[in-house]
């Protein structure tokens, strides 16, 4: 049986390509479901309405046998018939489906390891193992006619020729070590040719850096209208995507038993065109060069969007501080700083706290830096308050997130008071978000850690927050909270995004919200998502949130509170004075307001409606990029 198709595509698939697909996919066809009825969509698809009109990447035609030529001719006739009747069916909005029952031949099963069967909305469907999607992009029956191998190979060829899959395969082919990534690279099909070329160059240069490529894709997508308006920004963007300096070094340290350990240290001084670098240090087992580049890129844009003129940097180590004694952490920090200190300074690069690095770690790092540099500059952001100017430095990022959410709500003629809020994470940022939400009269109900999440239907108060801090300081599980407060509950191996809420604060880590989490957020009634961590949403989750018209406060703008506080600390006029909480909050609120207004103005200047779910996200990137681009242009090709 032949299904209607839009054209005939030449076949140039080699066995090497098929083998690569087979080796690189984790999912395989569910062969045991032989003879099961599968719903195949042959009407307009759900995932990309424009796909039917988009031309696939061309492929050279292969000389076909007489038998195959007959089949191709028959398919062309079917295509022509469909085109003739297209006008008659234009007004039919109901999606047509056909039931297909096929039996698998075992010798053909290996050919289709790029596909797998799963249940969607109660119906078994055929999904692609590369992009995890179904529908219009795979509109032809990949199983084909049981008696026609040519038809099946054409389906595989059409699959391989789409832009999305070519980019994914290019990534896999470039990885000589056959690295299997947990999450595939998601490349947006509906991207302009110029923007796509920028992303393609990044994929070619750094094919295995998943986090960095994801960050670049989001930025390039946001800048499509900017690039289309002025082509000179293409070259600037290409320069911006290559960090100015990447430092990788060995960190050896001795534990309390006298055993020597070796970790890897990173520092990416991403861009200094706006000023000296500022950026965090992260200690976490997942830390690698890709993460350091992604964090440095995001920090560069965040600093450019803030009221201060700063460059961006990021770094850290794959060292895990959990379970380590104070002396072990001190020895590691001293070894780390012994290599890093020569690249730091007030006019070069100043580090700040990040995941796994708190007041204790910053104190050890600063002490070793002072000893090696031979002077006390008070130049690290984030140590104890008696080393620096501001008295609310640790609270700045969390408070700034809440101030930003309040600004968004004010434009909607609403306020935080009485709103039910879900918060992820249980570190510094999350705890300070809880504090400020309570001060605004909101009802925060959740926190989370790497093992699950805690929900308290009565909401947290200041006493409960103090108890949570004690639990974390003693490195106990959040589950212990439920032993004291009976109406709370801890859920293992789960995230808080299915809890009913009005506003969500994602403050844990990158990619903490995946596709299913985004669906849960939509179903839970969430209207605003505030990003406290860098890039907390996967690309699939972003698309779902936008389709549901959920407003997103990007970390690039909403997380600028830490940048503001750091600069207030380092301000020469303010370095010897202590800010009162009221004065500090006033300056922080004003800075967040300026950041919000800059993002909105940039979005409206390039045609995004203020109420659009894309406005803040794209506006923040556009405003930051234009600021950096002007500085890079003025300074020449350096």
Coordinates of C-alpha atoms in Angstrom, one line a residue:
X1 CA 0.0 0.0 0.0
X2 CA 1.4 3.4 -1.0
X3 CA 0.6 6.5 1.1
X4 CA 0.3 9.9 -0.4
X5 CA 3.6 11.7 -0.6
X6 CA 4.7 15.2 -1.6
X7 CA 7.5 14.1 -4.0
X8 CA 10.1 11.6 -4.6
X9 CA 13.5 11.9 -3.0
X10 CA 16.7 10.3 -4.4
X11 CA 18.4 7.7 -2.4
X12 CA 22.0 8.1 -1.4
X13 CA 22.0 6.3 2.0
X14 CA 25.1 4.2 2.5
X15 CA 25.4 1.3 4.9
X16 CA 27.9 3.4 6.9
X17 CA 25.1 6.0 7.6
X18 CA 22.7 3.2 8.6
X19 CA 25.3 1.6 10.9
X20 CA 26.0 5.0 12.5
X21 CA 22.3 5.5 13.2
X22 CA 22.0 2.0 14.6
X23 CA 25.0 2.4 16.9
X24 CA 24.1 5.9 18.1
X25 CA 20.5 5.5 19.2
X26 CA 19.5 4.3 22.6
X27 CA 15.9 3.4 21.5
X28 CA 15.1 0.5 19.2
X29 CA 11.9 -0.6 17.5
X30 CA 9.5 -2.5 19.6
X31 CA 9.6 -5.5 17.4
X32 CA 7.5 -7.5 19.8
X33 CA 4.5 -5.5 18.9
X34 CA 4.1 -7.3 15.6
X35 CA 0.8 -6.7 13.8
X36 CA -0.3 -3.8 16.1
X37 CA -2.3 -1.0 14.6
X38 CA -0.4 2.2 14.3
X39 CA -2.0 5.6 13.7
X40 CA -0.1 7.3 10.8
X41 CA -0.8 11.0 10.2
X42 CA -1.2 11.8 6.5
X43 CA -2.9 15.2 7.0
X44 CA -1.3 18.4 8.3
X45 CA 1.1 17.6 11.2
X46 CA 1.1 19.0 14.6
X47 CA 4.8 19.7 15.1
X48 CA 5.6 22.1 12.2
X49 CA 2.8 23.4 9.9
X50 CA 5.4 24.9 7.5
X51 CA 7.3 21.6 7.1
X52 CA 5.2 20.5 4.1
X53 CA 6.3 23.6 2.1
X54 CA 10.0 23.4 3.2
X55 CA 12.4 21.9 0.7
X56 CA 14.6 19.1 2.1
X57 CA 18.3 19.1 1.6
X58 CA 19.0 17.9 -1.9
X59 CA 20.5 14.5 -2.6
X60 CA 21.9 13.1 -5.8
X61 CA 19.7 10.7 -7.6
X62 CA 20.7 7.0 -7.9
X63 CA 20.1 5.0 -11.0
X64 CA 17.2 2.7 -10.3
X65 CA 16.2 -0.6 -11.6
X66 CA 13.3 -1.1 -13.9
X67 CA 11.2 -2.4 -11.1
X68 CA 12.1 0.5 -8.8
X69 CA 11.5 2.9 -11.6
X70 CA 8.0 1.6 -12.0
X71 CA 7.3 2.0 -8.3
X72 CA 8.7 5.6 -8.4
X73 CA 6.5 6.4 -11.4
X74 CA 3.5 5.1 -9.5
X75 CA 4.3 7.3 -6.5
X76 CA 4.7 10.4 -8.8
X77 CA 1.2 9.7 -10.2
X78 CA -0.2 9.4 -6.7
X79 CA 1.5 12.7 -5.8
X80 CA 0.0 14.4 -8.9
X81 CA -3.5 13.1 -8.0
X82 CA -3.0 14.6 -4.6
X83 CA -2.0 17.9 -5.9
X84 CA -5.0 18.1 -8.2
X85 CA -7.4 17.4 -5.3
X86 CA -5.5 19.7 -2.9
X87 CA -7.9 22.7 -3.5
X88 CA -10.9 20.6 -2.7
X89 CA -9.5 19.4 0.6
X90 CA -8.2 22.8 1.7
X91 CA -11.2 23.6 3.8
X92 CA -11.2 20.2 5.6
X93 CA -9.6 20.9 8.9
X94 CA -10.1 17.5 10.4
X95 CA -7.0 15.4 10.3
X96 CA -7.3 12.2 8.3
X97 CA -5.8 9.0 9.6
X98 CA -5.3 5.6 8.2
X99 CA -4.9 2.3 10.1
X100 CA -2.0 0.3 8.9
X101 CA -1.4 -3.3 10.1
X102 CA 2.0 -4.7 9.1
X103 CA 4.0 -7.7 10.0
X104 CA 7.7 -7.3 10.4
X105 CA 10.3 -9.3 8.6
X106 CA 13.1 -10.0 11.0
X107 CA 15.8 -9.4 8.4
X108 CA 14.6 -5.8 7.9
X109 CA 14.2 -4.9 11.6
X110 CA 17.8 -3.6 11.9
X111 CA 17.2 -1.1 9.1
X112 CA 14.7 0.9 11.3
X113 CA 16.6 1.3 14.6
X114 CA 16.2 5.1 14.0
X115 CA 12.6 4.7 14.9
X116 CA 10.7 3.3 17.9
X117 CA 7.1 2.8 19.0
X118 CA 5.6 4.7 21.9
X119 CA 2.1 5.6 23.2
X120 CA 1.0 9.2 22.7
X121 CA -2.3 10.3 24.1
X122 CA -3.4 6.6 24.3
X123 CA -2.4 5.9 20.7
X124 CA 0.7 3.9 19.6
X125 CA 2.7 6.1 17.3
X126 CA 6.0 5.9 15.4
X127 CA 8.7 8.2 16.9
X128 CA 12.1 9.2 15.6
X129 CA 15.0 8.2 17.9
X130 CA 17.0 11.4 17.0
X131 CA 14.4 14.1 17.7
X132 CA 11.9 12.0 19.7
X133 CA 9.0 13.4 17.6
X134 CA 6.4 12.1 15.2
X135 CA 4.0 13.5 12.7
X136 CA 4.5 15.6 9.6
X137 CA 8.3 15.2 9.5
X138 CA 7.8 11.4 9.3
X139 CA 4.6 11.5 7.3
X140 CA 5.4 8.5 5.2
X141 CA 5.1 5.1 6.7
X142 CA 8.6 4.2 7.7
X143 CA 7.7 0.5 7.6
X144 CA 6.6 0.9 3.9
X145 CA 5.0 -1.8 1.9
X146 CA 6.1 -5.2 3.2
X147 CA 6.9 -6.3 -0.4
X148 CA 8.7 -3.1 -1.4
X149 CA 12.1 -2.6 0.0
X150 CA 12.5 0.5 -2.3
X151 CA 9.6 2.2 -0.5
X152 CA 11.2 1.6 2.9
X153 CA 14.6 2.9 1.8
X154 CA 12.9 6.0 0.4
X155 CA 11.3 6.6 3.8
X156 CA 14.7 6.3 5.5
X157 CA 16.2 8.6 2.9
X158 CA 13.6 11.3 3.5
X159 CA 14.2 11.0 7.3
X160 CA 18.0 11.4 6.8
X161 CA 17.6 14.4 4.5
X162 CA 15.8 16.7 6.9
X163 CA 17.9 19.5 8.3
X164 CA 17.3 18.5 11.9
X165 CA 18.6 15.0 11.4
X166 CA 21.6 16.0 9.3
X167 CA 22.7 18.3 12.1
X168 CA 22.3 15.5 14.6
X169 CA 24.2 13.1 12.4
X170 CA 27.0 15.6 11.8
X171 CA 27.4 15.9 15.5
X172 CA 27.6 12.1 15.9
X173 CA 29.9 11.6 13.0
X174 CA 32.4 14.3 14.2
X175 CA 32.7 12.5 17.5
X176 CA 35.6 10.1 16.8
X177 CA 35.3 8.6 20.3
X178 CA 31.7 7.7 19.6
X179 CA 30.6 9.6 22.7
X180 CA 26.9 8.8 23.4
X181 CA 25.2 11.9 24.9
X182 CA 22.3 11.5 27.2
X183 CA 20.3 14.1 25.4
X184 CA 20.3 14.7 21.6
X185 CA 21.2 18.0 20.1
X186 CA 17.9 19.6 19.1
X187 CA 18.2 21.9 16.1
X188 CA 15.3 24.1 15.2
X189 CA 14.2 23.4 11.6
X190 CA 12.5 26.8 11.1
X191 CA 15.7 28.8 11.2
X192 CA 16.9 31.3 8.5
X193 CA 19.8 30.3 6.3
X194 CA 22.1 32.9 7.8
X195 CA 21.3 32.0 11.4
X196 CA 21.6 28.3 10.5
X197 CA 25.1 28.8 9.1
X198 CA 26.3 30.3 12.4
X199 CA 25.0 27.3 14.3
X200 CA 26.4 24.9 11.7
X201 CA 29.9 26.5 12.1
X202 CA 29.6 26.0 15.9
X203 CA 28.5 22.4 15.5
X204 CA 31.5 21.8 13.2
X205 CA 34.0 23.3 15.5
X206 CA 32.8 21.9 18.8
X207 CA 30.5 18.9 18.0
X208 CA 30.6 17.3 21.4
X209 CA 29.9 20.4 23.6
X210 CA 26.2 19.8 24.1
X211 CA 25.5 22.5 26.7
X212 CA 27.4 25.2 24.8
X213 CA 25.7 24.3 21.5
X214 CA 22.3 24.5 23.2
X215 CA 23.1 28.0 24.6
X216 CA 24.3 29.1 21.2
X217 CA 21.2 27.8 19.5
X218 CA 18.9 29.8 21.9
X219 CA 21.0 33.0 21.3
X220 CA 21.1 32.6 17.6
X221 CA 17.4 32.0 17.4
X222 CA 16.7 35.1 19.5
X223 CA 19.0 37.2 17.1
X224 CA 17.4 36.1 13.8
X225 CA 15.7 39.4 13.2
X226 CA 18.8 41.4 14.2
X227 CA 21.0 39.4 11.8
X228 CA 18.4 39.7 9.0
X229 CA 18.4 43.5 9.5
X230 CA 22.2 43.9 9.4
X231 CA 24.4 41.3 7.9
X232 CA 27.6 42.6 9.5
X233 CA 26.4 41.1 12.8
X234 CA 27.1 37.6 11.4
X235 CA 30.8 38.2 11.6
X236 CA 30.6 39.7 15.1
X237 CA 28.5 36.8 16.3
X238 CA 31.1 34.3 14.9
X239 CA 33.8 36.1 16.8
X240 CA 31.7 36.3 19.9
X241 CA 31.1 32.5 19.9
X242 CA 34.8 31.8 20.3
X243 CA 36.1 32.6 23.8
X244 CA 39.0 34.9 24.2
X245 CA 40.9 32.6 26.5
X246 CA 40.3 29.1 27.8
X247 CA 42.5 27.8 30.7
X248 CA 42.5 24.1 31.6
X249 CA 44.8 22.8 34.4
X250 CA 45.4 20.0 36.8
X251 CA 44.4 20.3 40.5
X252 CA 46.1 17.7 42.7
X253 CA 45.2 17.6 46.4
X254 CA 45.6 15.3 49.4
X255 CA 42.7 14.0 51.5
X256 CA 42.6 13.4 55.2
X257 CA 44.0 9.8 54.8
X258 CA 47.1 11.1 52.9
X259 CA 45.8 9.9 49.5
X260 CA 46.5 12.1 46.5
X261 CA 43.6 12.9 44.2
X262 CA 43.6 14.7 40.8
X263 CA 40.8 16.9 39.4
X264 CA 40.6 19.1 36.4
X265 CA 40.2 22.9 36.7
X266 CA 38.7 25.3 34.1
X267 CA 38.5 29.0 33.6
X268 CA 37.0 30.5 30.5
X269 CA 37.6 34.3 30.2
X270 CA 34.9 34.6 27.5
X271 CA 34.8 38.2 26.5
X272 CA 36.5 41.4 27.9
X273 CA 35.3 43.9 25.3
X274 CA 33.0 45.5 27.9
X275 CA 35.4 45.5 30.8
X276 CA 37.2 43.1 33.2
X277 CA 35.7 39.6 33.5
X278 CA 33.2 38.7 36.2
X279 CA 31.8 35.2 36.6
X280 CA 31.3 32.3 39.0
X281 CA 33.3 29.3 40.0
X282 CA 31.5 26.0 40.1
X283 CA 32.6 22.8 41.9
X284 CA 30.5 19.9 40.6
X285 CA 31.3 16.4 39.1
X286 CA 29.5 17.4 35.9
X287 CA 31.8 20.4 35.3
X288 CA 33.7 20.3 32.0
X289 CA 34.8 22.6 29.2
X290 CA 31.4 22.7 27.5
X291 CA 29.7 23.7 30.8
X292 CA 32.4 26.3 31.4
X293 CA 31.9 27.8 27.9
X294 CA 28.1 27.8 28.2
X295 CA 28.3 29.6 31.6
X296 CA 30.9 32.1 30.3
X297 CA 28.7 32.9 27.3
X298 CA 25.6 33.4 29.4
X299 CA 27.5 35.5 31.9
X300 CA 28.9 37.7 29.1
X301 CA 25.4 38.5 27.9
X302 CA 24.1 38.9 31.5
X303 CA 26.8 41.4 32.4
X304 CA 26.3 43.3 29.2
X305 CA 22.6 43.6 30.0
X306 CA 23.2 44.9 33.5
X307 CA 23.8 48.6 34.2
X308 CA 27.5 47.9 34.6
X309 CA 30.1 47.6 31.9
X310 CA 31.7 44.2 32.5
X311 CA 33.1 41.2 30.6
X312 CA 32.1 37.6 31.3
X313 CA 33.9 34.5 32.5
X314 CA 33.1 31.2 34.2
X315 CA 35.0 28.2 35.5
X316 CA 35.4 25.7 38.2
X317 CA 36.3 22.0 38.6
X318 CA 34.8 18.5 38.5
X319 CA 35.6 18.3 42.3
X320 CA 32.7 17.3 44.4
X321 CA 32.7 19.1 47.8
X322 CA 29.9 16.9 49.2
X323 CA 31.1 14.6 51.9
X324 CA 34.5 16.3 52.2
X325 CA 35.9 17.7 55.4
X326 CA 36.8 21.3 55.8
X327 CA 40.5 20.5 55.7
X328 CA 40.0 18.6 52.4
X329 CA 38.1 21.4 50.9
X330 CA 40.7 23.9 52.1
X331 CA 43.6 21.9 50.5
X332 CA 41.7 21.6 47.2
X333 CA 40.9 25.3 47.1
X334 CA 44.5 26.2 47.8
X335 CA 45.7 23.9 45.0
X336 CA 43.1 25.3 42.6
X337 CA 44.1 28.9 43.4
X338 CA 47.8 28.1 43.1
X339 CA 47.3 27.8 39.4
X340 CA 44.5 30.3 38.9
X341 CA 45.9 33.3 40.8
X342 CA 48.1 34.5 37.9
X343 CA 45.1 35.0 35.7
X344 CA 43.1 37.0 38.2
X345 CA 43.0 40.6 39.3
X346 CA 40.7 43.6 39.7
X347 CA 41.4 44.7 36.1
X348 CA 41.5 41.1 34.7
X349 CA 39.1 38.6 36.2
X350 CA 37.3 38.3 39.5
X351 CA 35.5 35.1 40.5
X352 CA 32.3 34.8 42.4
X353 CA 30.2 32.0 44.0
X354 CA 28.4 29.4 42.0
X355 CA 27.1 25.9 42.4
X356 CA 29.2 24.0 45.0
X357 CA 31.1 27.2 46.0
X358 CA 29.8 29.1 49.0
X359 CA 31.2 31.4 51.7
X360 CA 33.6 28.7 53.0
X361 CA 35.1 27.9 49.6
X362 CA 35.4 31.5 48.6
X363 CA 37.2 32.3 51.9
X364 CA 39.8 29.5 51.3
X365 CA 40.2 30.7 47.7
X366 CA 40.6 34.3 48.6
X367 CA 43.1 33.4 51.4
X368 CA 45.4 31.6 49.0
X369 CA 45.1 34.3 46.4
X370 CA 46.1 37.0 49.0
X371 CA 49.1 34.9 50.0
X372 CA 50.3 34.3 46.5
X373 CA 49.5 37.8 45.1
X374 CA 51.1 39.5 48.2
X375 CA 48.4 42.1 48.8
X376 CA 44.8 42.4 50.1
X377 CA 42.6 43.7 47.4
X378 CA 39.2 42.7 48.8
X379 CA 38.5 41.9 45.2
X380 CA 36.6 38.6 45.3
X381 CA 32.8 39.0 45.2
X382 CA 31.0 36.9 47.7
X383 CA 33.2 36.5 50.8
X384 CA 32.0 37.5 54.3
X385 CA 30.5 40.9 54.8
X386 CA 33.4 42.3 56.8
X387 CA 35.7 41.8 53.8
X388 CA 33.5 43.9 51.5
X389 CA 31.0 46.7 51.3
X390 CA 27.5 45.3 50.9
X391 CA 25.7 43.6 53.7
X392 CA 23.2 41.7 51.5
X393 CA 25.6 40.3 48.9
X394 CA 24.5 36.6 49.4
X395 CA 20.8 37.5 49.1
X396 CA 21.1 39.7 45.9
X397 CA 20.5 37.1 43.2
X398 CA 17.5 35.5 45.0
X399 CA 15.9 38.9 45.9
X400 CA 16.5 40.1 42.3
X401 CA 14.5 37.2 40.9
X402 CA 11.5 38.1 43.0
X403 CA 11.9 41.8 42.1
X404 CA 11.9 40.9 38.5
X405 CA 8.8 38.7 38.8
X406 CA 7.0 41.6 40.6
X407 CA 7.9 43.9 37.6
X408 CA 6.4 41.4 35.2
X409 CA 3.2 41.1 37.3
X410 CA 3.0 44.9 37.6
X411 CA 2.7 45.2 33.8
X412 CA -0.2 42.7 34.1
X413 CA -1.8 44.8 36.8
X414 CA -1.2 42.0 39.3
X415 CA 1.0 41.4 42.3
X416 CA 2.7 38.5 44.1
X417 CA 0.5 38.7 47.2
X418 CA -1.5 35.6 47.6
X419 CA 0.0 33.8 44.6
X420 CA 1.1 30.1 45.0
X421 CA 4.8 29.7 44.0
X422 CA 6.8 26.6 43.3
X423 CA 10.6 26.8 43.8
X424 CA 13.2 24.3 42.8
X425 CA 16.6 23.9 44.4
X426 CA 17.6 24.4 48.1
X427 CA 20.8 26.4 47.9
X428 CA 21.5 30.1 48.5
X429 CA 19.4 31.4 45.7
X430 CA 16.3 29.2 46.5
X431 CA 16.3 30.1 50.2
X432 CA 16.5 33.8 49.5
X433 CA 13.7 33.5 46.9
X434 CA 11.6 32.0 49.7
X435 CA 12.4 34.8 52.1
X436 CA 11.5 37.6 49.7
X437 CA 8.3 35.8 48.5
X438 CA 7.1 35.6 52.1
X439 CA 7.9 39.3 52.5
X440 CA 5.7 40.1 49.4
X441 CA 2.8 38.0 50.8
X442 CA 3.2 35.1 48.4
X443 CA 2.8 31.4 49.3
X444 CA 6.0 29.4 48.5
X445 CA 5.3 25.7 48.8
X446 CA 8.3 23.7 47.6
X447 CA 12.1 23.2 47.5
X448 CA 14.1 20.4 46.0
X449 CA 17.4 18.6 45.9
X450 CA 19.1 16.1 43.7
X451 CA 17.1 13.2 45.1
X452 CA 13.5 14.6 45.1
X453 CA 11.4 17.5 46.2
X454 CA 9.6 18.7 49.4
X455 CA 6.1 20.3 49.3
X456 CA 4.4 22.0 52.2
X457 CA 0.8 22.8 51.5
X458 CA 0.7 25.3 54.3
X459 CA 3.5 27.3 52.7
X460 CA 6.9 28.1 54.2
X461 CA 7.5 30.9 56.8
X462 CA 10.7 32.3 58.2
X463 CA 10.9 29.7 61.0
X464 CA 10.5 26.9 58.5
X465 CA 13.2 28.4 56.2
X466 CA 15.6 28.6 59.2
X467 CA 14.9 24.9 59.8
X468 CA 15.6 24.1 56.2
X469 CA 18.9 25.9 56.4
X470 CA 19.9 23.8 59.4
X471 CA 19.0 20.6 57.5
X472 CA 21.2 21.6 54.6
X473 CA 24.0 22.8 56.8
X474 CA 24.1 19.4 58.5
X475 CA 24.0 17.7 55.0
X476 CA 20.8 15.9 55.9
X477 CA 18.0 15.0 53.5
X478 CA 15.0 17.3 53.0
X479 CA 12.9 14.3 54.0
X480 CA 13.7 15.1 57.6
X481 CA 11.6 18.2 57.3
X482 CA 8.5 16.0 57.1
X483 CA 9.2 14.5 60.5
X484 CA 8.7 17.9 62.1
X485 CA 5.9 19.3 59.9
X486 CA 3.3 16.5 59.3
X487 CA 1.4 18.3 56.5
X488 CA 4.5 18.3 54.3
X489 CA 5.5 15.5 52.0
X490 CA 8.8 14.5 50.3
X491 CA 8.7 12.8 46.9
X492 CA 11.7 10.7 45.8
X493 CA 13.1 10.9 42.3
X494 CA 10.6 13.7 41.3
X495 CA 10.4 17.4 40.5
X496 CA 8.0 20.0 41.8
X497 CA 6.6 21.1 38.5
X498 CA 3.4 19.1 38.7
X499 CA 2.3 21.0 41.9
X500 CA -0.4 23.6 41.3
X501 CA 1.1 27.1 41.1
X502 CA 0.8 30.5 39.6
X503 CA 4.6 31.4 39.4
X504 CA 7.5 28.9 39.2
X505 CA 11.1 29.7 40.1
X506 CA 13.7 27.3 38.6
X507 CA 16.8 27.7 40.8
X508 CA 18.5 24.3 40.6
X509 CA 20.6 23.6 37.5
X510 CA 20.7 23.8 33.7
X511 CA 18.1 21.6 31.8
X512 CA 16.2 20.8 35.0
X513 CA 12.9 21.3 33.1
X514 CA 12.5 18.9 30.2
X515 CA 9.6 18.3 27.9
X516 CA 7.4 16.3 30.3
X517 CA 8.2 18.9 33.1
X518 CA 7.0 21.7 30.8
X519 CA 3.8 19.9 30.2
X520 CA 3.3 19.4 33.9
X521 CA 3.9 23.2 34.4
X522 CA 1.3 24.0 31.8
X523 CA -1.2 21.6 33.4
X524 CA -0.5 23.0 36.9
X525 CA -1.8 26.4 35.9
X526 CA 1.6 28.2 35.9
X527 CA 1.6 31.5 34.1
X528 CA 5.1 32.8 34.8
X529 CA 8.5 31.0 34.9
X530 CA 11.4 32.8 36.5
X531 CA 14.8 31.3 35.6
X532 CA 17.1 31.4 38.6
X533 CA 19.6 29.0 37.2
X534 CA 21.3 29.4 33.8
X535 CA 19.4 27.7 30.9
X536 CA 17.1 25.7 33.1
X537 CA 14.8 24.6 30.2
X538 CA 15.6 22.1 27.4
X539 CA 14.8 23.3 23.8
X540 CA 11.8 21.0 23.7
X541 CA 10.5 22.5 27.0
X542 CA 10.9 26.0 25.7
X543 CA 8.7 25.3 22.7
X544 CA 5.9 23.8 24.9
X545 CA 6.0 26.8 27.3
X546 CA 5.8 29.3 24.3
X547 CA 2.9 27.4 22.8
X548 CA 1.1 27.6 26.1
X549 CA 1.8 31.4 26.3
X550 CA 3.7 31.1 29.6
X551 CA 5.8 34.1 30.2
X552 CA 9.5 33.4 30.9
X553 CA 11.8 35.7 32.8
X554 CA 15.3 34.7 31.4
X555 CA 18.2 34.1 33.8
X556 CA 20.2 36.6 31.7
X557 CA 17.9 39.4 32.9
X558 CA 16.2 38.1 36.1
X559 CA 19.5 36.8 37.5
X560 CA 21.4 40.1 37.2
X561 CA 21.1 40.8 41.0
X562 CA 24.4 39.1 41.7
X563 CA 26.1 41.2 39.1
X564 CA 24.7 44.4 40.7
X565 CA 25.7 43.4 44.2
X566 CA 29.2 42.4 43.1
X567 CA 29.8 45.8 41.5
X568 CA 28.5 47.6 44.5
X569 CA 31.1 45.7 46.6
X570 CA 33.9 46.6 44.3
X571 CA 32.9 50.3 43.9
X572 CA 35.8 52.3 45.2
X573 CA 33.6 54.9 46.9
X574 CA 31.6 52.2 48.6
X575 CA 34.3 49.7 49.5
X576 CA 34.8 51.0 53.0
X577 CA 31.2 51.4 54.0
X578 CA 28.3 49.1 54.8
X579 CA 25.0 49.4 53.0
X580 CA 21.9 49.3 55.1
X581 CA 19.4 46.6 53.9
X582 CA 17.0 49.3 52.9
X583 CA 19.6 51.2 50.8
X584 CA 20.9 48.0 49.2
X585 CA 17.4 46.8 48.3
X586 CA 16.6 50.2 46.8
X587 CA 19.6 50.1 44.5
X588 CA 19.0 46.5 43.6
X589 CA 15.4 47.2 42.7
X590 CA 16.4 50.1 40.5
X591 CA 19.0 48.0 38.7
X592 CA 16.5 45.2 38.1
X593 CA 14.0 47.8 36.8
X594 CA 16.6 49.1 34.3
X595 CA 17.4 45.6 33.2
X596 CA 13.7 44.8 32.6
X597 CA 13.1 48.0 30.7
X598 CA 16.1 47.4 28.4
X599 CA 15.0 43.9 27.5
X600 CA 11.4 45.0 26.8
X601 CA 12.6 48.0 24.7
X602 CA 14.9 45.8 22.6
X603 CA 12.1 43.3 22.0
X604 CA 9.6 46.0 20.9
X605 CA 12.2 47.6 18.7
X606 CA 12.4 44.4 16.7
X607 CA 8.7 43.7 16.4
X608 CA 8.0 41.5 19.4
X609 CA 4.7 42.3 21.3
X610 CA 5.2 43.1 24.9
X611 CA 2.8 40.4 25.9
X612 CA 4.4 37.7 23.8
X613 CA 6.1 34.8 25.6
X614 CA 9.2 35.4 23.5
X615 CA 9.5 39.2 24.2
X616 CA 11.6 39.1 27.4
X617 CA 13.8 36.1 26.3
X618 CA 14.6 37.5 22.9
X619 CA 14.7 41.1 24.1
X620 CA 17.4 40.3 26.7
X621 CA 19.6 38.6 24.2
X622 CA 19.2 41.4 21.6
X623 CA 19.9 44.2 24.0
X624 CA 23.0 42.4 25.4
X625 CA 24.3 41.4 22.0
X626 CA 24.0 44.9 20.5
X627 CA 25.9 46.4 23.4
X628 CA 28.7 43.9 23.0
X629 CA 28.7 44.2 19.2
X630 CA 29.2 48.0 19.5
X631 CA 32.2 47.5 21.8
X632 CA 33.7 44.8 19.6
X633 CA 33.2 47.0 16.5
X634 CA 34.9 50.0 18.1
X635 CA 37.9 48.0 19.3
X636 CA 38.5 46.5 15.9
X637 CA 39.2 42.8 14.9
X638 CA 40.8 41.6 18.1

